[in-house]
Amino acid sequence: MIRFALRNITHKSASDSIASTARVIYVIFVALMLLVNLPAFAQFAGSAVGSASGSASEAEPEQDPYLEGLRAVSEGRTEDAKAIFAQLVANVPNHAAAWLELAILQCALGNKKEADALFDTIVERFKPAPTIFLEEIAKHRAEGCRGRALQSRFSLTVERGFDSNVNQGASNSIFGFGSGAQRVELPLLPEYLPQKDRFSTVAIDYLRELSPNGTLGILQFRSRQYDALSRFSTTSLALGADTPWQFGRWQGSSGLMLSALTLDQRLYQKQLNFQSRVKVPLNLPKNWQVQLVGGVSRTLYPSLVHYDATTYELKSVLSYQTENHRAQANIGVLQDLADANRIGGDRTGELANLQGRSRISDAVFLDWGWAFQHWQSKKAYSPGLIDQARNQRMQTFRAALSFPFQDKYSLQIEVRHVRNKENISLFEYRGNVIQASWQWQRF
């Protein structure tokens, strides 16, 4: 029995059940969205009523295309911004600021001929052109419109830590099965009880712009090596891309990621993941934002039989951010469809988490988080031996102090507690991790 493998994600090929399952998930998801966003809606409604002063409710103001263009620029969507400003100057020929933004964008993209033509148009059309316009034009012409270089970001993280339960060993050393006179209770072998060890981790993250419109290439590498329990050492590599998009007032991004993971130097898992995120255009209070996130992942286990799976996820994300604080709350539903005869069959689940970061001082940040995940299997785990359908409820608590210095470096001390409750005692476990890490970033 490979207990490490039994706790991984799984899938199914019965496509006829996907449509009905998706409808159920959609209904649950909409209800969860309303629940999550109800406080924000109430606050907004109260504010609106208070400011109405007895007048009739006003229609939502029309979106300002100039502000939309500026937002696209700030988000790195330069091609979108160019299209917005081009449409604006076509509709409103006397919008001088839009003409200037369009010219600067062409210059930033390296389109010198188009930028010079637009600069000339501004000077001729808006005589006398504002001094600030002339200064901007002179500055960009002097720089030569060589185009903005595509940016990249690299980080290297080194960790050293201690894990009290590397193998996710059972909390209860006695495992019982059967019932009544047929019930049998047996002590677990030492290998199924908690085993502790120290570990070292090296992580590399690399992001690079692939286009002026904000498309990113992503590379992630992780390697965790245990001092004594080397059979639990893992190494993973992930490659992917993420691109922003906009449809009317709806803005979002979509990404594709391909990854592979080794366990004890042997290929253990391969995964292909697609995820899409969209900002919901609601009139929420300042600093608040709502996103919808949907994803699907296909997971393969080359060394295991009947473990391959496809997992679907839908969740809503409520975020709050100021200069010194940020917080996020997620709530969502999961569907895990298993291939062939996986133990326990398909699974349904829910997830929720809270996380945040606060500036304690100029040189100290506090990170905190709580995550909950519930999985309910459809079938008995092992009929005749374990007749229960597995019901898993896992919570993770974490807290960390970060100490950034010299802009590129940071030290972090983190503690994490995992509590996995199950109706089958063999899989119930607890664990604690404490680790210290050093990170170097290059922009």
XYZ file of C-alpha atoms in Angstrom:
443
model
C 0.000 0.000 0.000
C 1.420 3.376 -0.955
C -0.192 5.819 1.514
C 1.552 8.834 0.032
C -0.125 8.176 -3.291
C -3.566 7.588 -1.779
C -3.808 11.226 -0.751
C -3.295 12.809 -4.176
C -5.742 14.321 -6.624
C -7.662 12.008 -9.002
C -10.171 11.747 -12.306
C -12.824 10.118 -14.629
C -13.610 9.596 -18.280
C -17.395 9.204 -18.036
C -18.239 12.293 -20.060
C -21.990 11.778 -19.842
C -21.940 12.848 -16.179
C -19.942 16.030 -16.743
C -22.820 18.127 -18.082
C -25.145 17.387 -15.167
C -22.321 17.819 -12.673
C -21.402 21.178 -14.207
C -24.992 22.395 -13.823
C -25.007 21.452 -10.154
C -21.655 23.133 -9.584
C -22.861 26.264 -11.374
C -25.930 26.591 -9.141
C -23.856 26.059 -5.988
C -21.220 28.482 -7.230
C -23.733 31.275 -7.891
C -25.173 30.807 -4.413
C -21.701 30.972 -2.885
C -20.908 34.095 -4.888
C -23.979 35.846 -3.523
C -23.089 34.761 -0.011
C -19.505 35.985 -0.252
C -20.382 39.335 -1.781
C -23.475 40.086 0.281
C -21.663 42.309 2.835
C -20.057 44.370 0.088
C -23.388 44.730 -1.734
C -25.045 45.799 1.503
C -22.359 48.381 2.207
C -22.612 49.770 -1.297
C -26.414 49.852 -1.135
C -26.330 51.655 2.207
C -23.919 54.233 0.810
C -26.084 54.765 -2.252
C -29.231 55.230 -0.191
C -27.480 57.661 2.111
C -26.303 59.829 -0.759
C -29.539 59.792 -2.731
C -31.189 62.492 -0.560
C -34.637 61.394 -1.616
C -33.943 61.607 -5.333
C -34.660 58.822 -7.783
C -31.885 56.301 -8.322
C -29.480 57.241 -11.079
C -28.381 55.017 -13.901
C -24.879 53.657 -13.751
C -22.479 56.144 -15.351
C -21.124 55.224 -18.743
C -17.565 53.934 -18.705
C -14.995 56.595 -19.676
C -12.893 55.168 -22.556
C -9.984 57.460 -21.681
C -9.835 56.036 -18.149
C -10.184 52.554 -19.616
C -7.165 53.237 -21.800
C -5.114 54.501 -18.865
C -6.086 51.409 -16.875
C -4.965 49.179 -19.728
C -1.603 51.009 -19.792
C -1.138 50.547 -16.031
C -1.884 46.817 -16.382
C 0.626 46.380 -19.193
C -2.023 45.739 -21.868
C -0.449 48.134 -24.348
C -2.111 46.688 -27.448
C -5.526 46.979 -25.797
C -4.714 50.537 -24.728
C -3.639 51.447 -28.268
C -6.930 50.152 -29.672
C -8.945 52.062 -27.047
C -7.181 55.388 -27.692
C -7.361 54.912 -31.483
C -11.120 54.424 -31.250
C -11.423 57.405 -28.912
C -9.623 59.862 -31.216
C -11.751 58.592 -34.114
C -14.927 59.298 -32.132
C -13.700 62.465 -30.396
C -11.112 64.128 -32.707
C -10.513 67.029 -30.293
C -9.494 64.813 -27.350
C -5.896 66.069 -27.115
C -4.886 63.829 -24.200
C -6.034 60.713 -26.087
C -3.966 61.752 -29.133
C -0.886 62.158 -26.917
C -1.402 58.809 -25.153
C -1.776 57.080 -28.522
C 1.431 58.684 -29.829
C 3.385 57.751 -26.692
C 2.127 54.165 -26.942
C 3.268 53.898 -30.563
C 6.636 55.259 -29.507
C 6.855 52.809 -26.576
C 6.108 49.943 -28.976
C 8.987 51.019 -31.193
C 6.724 52.253 -34.028
C 8.770 55.412 -34.707
C 7.144 56.306 -38.036
C 3.596 56.110 -36.636
C 4.619 57.951 -33.463
C 6.267 60.824 -35.389
C 3.156 61.198 -37.566
C 0.963 61.397 -34.462
C 3.301 63.894 -32.761
C 3.126 66.093 -35.876
C -0.670 65.826 -35.918
C -0.872 66.933 -32.273
C 1.362 69.972 -32.890
C -0.678 71.025 -35.971
C -4.175 70.200 -34.682
C -3.898 71.783 -31.243
C -2.091 75.069 -31.928
C -0.791 76.354 -29.641
C -0.162 72.956 -28.067
C 0.106 72.939 -24.262
C 3.674 73.277 -23.033
C 3.504 69.946 -21.203
C 2.497 68.245 -24.475
C 5.447 69.786 -26.312
C 7.836 68.706 -23.552
C 6.553 65.115 -23.701
C 6.856 65.038 -27.476
C 10.405 66.418 -27.374
C 11.433 63.904 -24.716
C 10.148 60.867 -26.635
C 11.612 62.070 -29.926
C 14.973 62.564 -28.245
C 14.866 58.994 -26.888
C 14.285 57.702 -30.410
C 11.177 55.554 -29.866
C 13.278 52.416 -29.505
C 10.435 50.618 -27.778
C 10.208 49.387 -24.232
C 12.312 46.323 -23.526
C 10.359 43.281 -22.396
C 10.714 42.919 -18.645
C 11.626 39.844 -16.595
C 11.711 38.862 -12.945
C 13.813 36.195 -11.276
C 13.829 34.946 -7.689
C 15.871 32.331 -5.850
C 14.662 30.977 -2.512
C 16.597 28.695 -0.161
C 14.842 27.099 2.829
C 15.800 25.027 5.821
C 13.116 23.492 7.991
C 11.671 20.742 10.163
C 8.552 18.627 9.451
C 6.989 16.651 12.303
C 5.054 14.330 9.946
C 6.842 13.904 6.620
C 4.898 10.786 5.595
C 1.476 12.027 6.800
C 1.456 9.175 9.320
C -1.792 8.265 11.059
C -2.623 9.973 14.358
C -4.172 6.776 15.718
C -1.744 3.855 16.015
C -4.624 1.333 16.035
C -6.652 0.622 12.905
C -9.943 -1.232 13.148
C -12.155 -2.680 10.421
C -15.314 -4.784 10.320
C -18.122 -4.531 12.879
C -19.612 -6.461 15.749
C -18.112 -9.868 16.389
C -16.212 -9.563 13.104
C -14.423 -6.360 14.068
C -10.647 -6.562 14.064
C -8.239 -4.019 15.539
C -4.584 -4.092 14.574
C -1.597 -1.923 15.467
C -0.146 -0.026 12.506
C 3.378 -0.740 11.367
C 5.917 2.003 12.229
C 6.091 3.105 8.595
C 2.429 4.239 8.799
C 2.978 6.338 11.943
C 4.310 9.930 11.901
C 7.959 10.242 10.935
C 9.833 13.489 11.450
C 12.812 14.895 9.599
C 14.646 18.047 8.582
C 14.622 19.287 5.008
C 16.263 21.719 2.600
C 14.450 23.398 -0.290
C 15.612 25.320 -3.338
C 13.025 27.216 -5.399
C 13.450 29.219 -8.600
C 10.763 31.427 -10.142
C 11.205 33.172 -13.475
C 8.673 35.456 -15.189
C 9.209 37.122 -18.544
C 7.001 39.288 -20.713
C 6.380 37.581 -24.036
C 4.524 40.473 -25.664
C 3.932 44.192 -25.077
C 0.333 43.360 -24.168
C 1.297 41.706 -20.910
C 1.505 38.030 -21.845
C 3.853 36.311 -19.389
C 6.012 33.229 -19.687
C 6.375 31.321 -16.404
C 9.023 28.890 -15.171
C 8.967 27.353 -11.691
C 11.400 24.884 -10.136
C 11.145 23.301 -6.670
C 13.340 20.715 -4.993
C 12.832 19.556 -1.401
C 15.319 17.053 0.007
C 14.898 15.356 3.381
C 17.961 14.540 5.460
C 17.014 10.946 6.335
C 13.656 10.148 4.710
C 14.928 10.560 1.159
C 12.094 8.430 -0.271
C 9.811 11.441 0.333
C 12.089 13.954 -1.405
C 10.422 15.727 -4.338
C 11.460 17.816 -7.327
C 9.051 19.647 -9.615
C 9.296 21.708 -12.791
C 6.472 23.797 -14.258
C 6.282 25.758 -17.521
C 3.394 27.951 -18.593
C 2.040 31.204 -19.936
C -0.590 33.693 -18.826
C -2.223 36.394 -20.933
C -4.564 39.273 -20.020
C -7.798 39.974 -21.911
C -10.765 42.312 -21.861
C -14.356 42.009 -23.031
C -16.267 45.224 -22.494
C -16.011 46.074 -18.796
C -14.914 42.545 -17.945
C -11.159 42.165 -17.523
C -9.267 39.015 -16.753
C -6.470 36.670 -17.643
C -6.096 33.039 -18.658
C -3.158 30.713 -18.215
C -1.938 27.252 -19.110
C 0.632 25.356 -17.023
C 2.390 22.040 -17.635
C 4.222 20.436 -14.711
C 6.010 17.258 -13.662
C 6.947 16.005 -10.196
C 9.395 13.320 -9.103
C 9.221 11.388 -5.837
C 12.423 9.723 -4.650
C 14.025 10.591 -8.030
C 11.302 8.770 -10.026
C 8.611 10.422 -12.126
C 5.493 10.400 -9.970
C 3.022 12.935 -11.359
C 2.345 14.903 -14.540
C -0.248 17.653 -14.712
C -1.763 20.027 -17.254
C -3.700 22.921 -15.743
C -5.842 25.648 -17.327
C -7.175 28.538 -15.261
C -9.083 31.696 -16.110
C -9.706 34.680 -13.852
C -12.094 37.593 -14.401
C -12.630 40.788 -12.432
C -16.318 41.394 -11.765
C -17.187 45.048 -12.683
C -19.140 45.865 -9.504
C -19.364 49.251 -7.798
C -17.791 48.041 -4.570
C -16.327 50.225 -1.820
C -12.827 51.564 -2.352
C -9.999 49.003 -2.160
C -12.359 46.031 -2.646
C -12.434 43.714 -5.660
C -14.269 40.536 -6.667
C -12.926 37.920 -9.061
C -14.337 34.708 -10.452
C -11.843 31.899 -11.022
C -12.426 28.694 -12.942
C -9.993 25.947 -13.757
C -9.532 22.391 -14.917
C -6.517 20.150 -14.385
C -5.611 16.769 -15.808
C -3.352 14.720 -13.508
C -1.520 11.545 -14.501
C 0.386 9.093 -12.280
C 2.759 7.099 -14.554
C 3.813 4.640 -11.842
C 0.331 3.985 -10.387
C -2.691 2.121 -11.746
C -6.191 3.679 -11.666
C -5.140 7.010 -10.145
C -5.392 9.391 -13.136
C -7.955 12.162 -12.690
C -9.508 15.358 -13.996
C -10.373 18.039 -11.441
C -12.681 21.029 -11.958
C -12.662 24.107 -9.737
C -14.913 27.170 -9.491
C -14.477 29.834 -6.848
C -15.105 33.463 -6.001
C -12.352 35.684 -4.620
C -12.986 38.765 -2.510
C -9.903 40.991 -2.115
C -9.055 44.059 -0.063
C -5.847 46.044 -0.474
C -4.359 49.262 0.863
C -0.778 50.528 0.980
C 0.048 48.589 4.170
C -2.479 45.755 4.252
C -4.027 43.237 1.946
C -6.427 40.380 2.547
C -8.224 37.817 0.433
C -11.106 35.390 0.984
C -11.876 32.477 -1.357
C -14.796 30.095 -1.422
C -15.527 27.520 -4.080
C -16.546 24.044 -5.160
C -14.580 21.116 -6.570
C -15.355 18.105 -8.727
C -12.846 15.267 -9.094
C -13.641 12.692 -11.795
C -11.696 9.455 -11.649
C -10.497 7.293 -14.484
C -11.506 3.625 -14.532
C -11.597 1.888 -11.128
C -9.932 4.328 -8.793
C -10.317 3.496 -5.104
C -13.306 5.450 -3.781
C -14.461 6.564 -7.240
C -15.324 10.198 -7.965
C -15.143 12.934 -5.354
C -16.943 16.227 -4.724
C -15.600 18.936 -2.494
C -15.558 22.490 -1.237
C -12.767 24.887 -0.416
C -12.369 28.096 1.528
C -9.412 30.142 2.631
C -8.408 33.430 4.173
C -4.988 34.999 3.774
C -3.380 38.362 4.273
C -0.248 40.451 4.633
C 0.312 43.466 6.873
C 3.203 45.862 7.278
C 4.255 45.810 10.944
C 7.066 48.318 10.391
C 9.261 49.512 7.546
C 11.314 46.321 7.793
C 8.819 43.721 9.050
C 5.759 42.125 7.404
C 3.301 39.628 8.865
C 1.806 36.980 6.575
C -1.029 34.764 7.753
C -3.407 32.245 6.280
C -6.070 29.615 6.885
C -7.190 27.071 4.289
C -9.961 24.481 4.385
C -10.665 21.699 1.913
C -13.316 18.996 2.048
C -13.490 15.888 -0.140
C -16.323 13.355 -0.143
C -15.804 10.129 -2.107
C -18.741 8.528 -3.895
C -17.945 4.866 -3.197
C -16.732 2.708 -0.334
C -12.958 2.854 -0.054
C -12.394 -0.902 -0.109
C -15.627 -2.968 -0.050
C -15.409 -5.902 2.322
C -12.458 -4.404 4.192
C -13.212 -0.678 4.558
C -16.884 -0.199 3.704
C -16.929 3.550 4.323
C -16.752 6.223 1.633
C -13.809 8.423 2.503
C -14.737 11.827 4.004
C -11.753 14.162 4.319
C -11.652 17.591 5.998
C -8.273 19.280 6.030
C -7.315 22.623 7.562
C -3.994 24.407 7.251
C -2.916 27.310 9.470
C 0.175 29.379 8.727
C 1.942 32.499 9.972
C 5.195 34.074 8.866
C 7.363 37.088 9.573
C 9.261 38.578 6.620
C 12.249 40.906 6.867
C 13.063 42.546 3.498
C 16.340 44.425 3.129
C 18.353 46.132 0.388
C 15.335 45.903 -1.984
C 16.431 42.552 -3.436
C 16.677 40.332 -0.356
C 14.368 39.054 2.336
C 14.421 36.640 5.255
C 11.317 34.772 6.395
C 10.421 32.594 9.376
C 7.259 30.523 8.936
C 5.245 28.075 11.037
C 2.508 25.868 9.615
C 0.043 23.432 11.193
C -1.942 20.856 9.210
C -4.967 19.091 10.665
C -6.510 16.371 8.500
C -9.694 14.816 9.939
C -11.160 11.706 8.335
C -13.820 9.104 9.013
C -11.218 6.407 8.240
C -8.614 6.618 10.992
C -5.857 5.238 8.773
C -5.769 8.556 6.877
C -6.241 10.993 9.776
C -3.079 12.903 10.633
C -1.594 16.094 11.992
C 1.660 17.821 11.234
C 3.733 20.882 12.061
C 6.355 22.589 9.944
C 8.770 25.336 10.916
C 11.161 26.790 8.377
C 13.468 29.709 7.687
C 14.060 30.985 4.167
C 16.229 33.488 2.329
C 15.154 35.010 -0.988
C 16.931 37.024 -3.658
C 14.978 38.820 -6.374
C 16.127 40.433 -9.593
C 13.852 42.689 -11.621
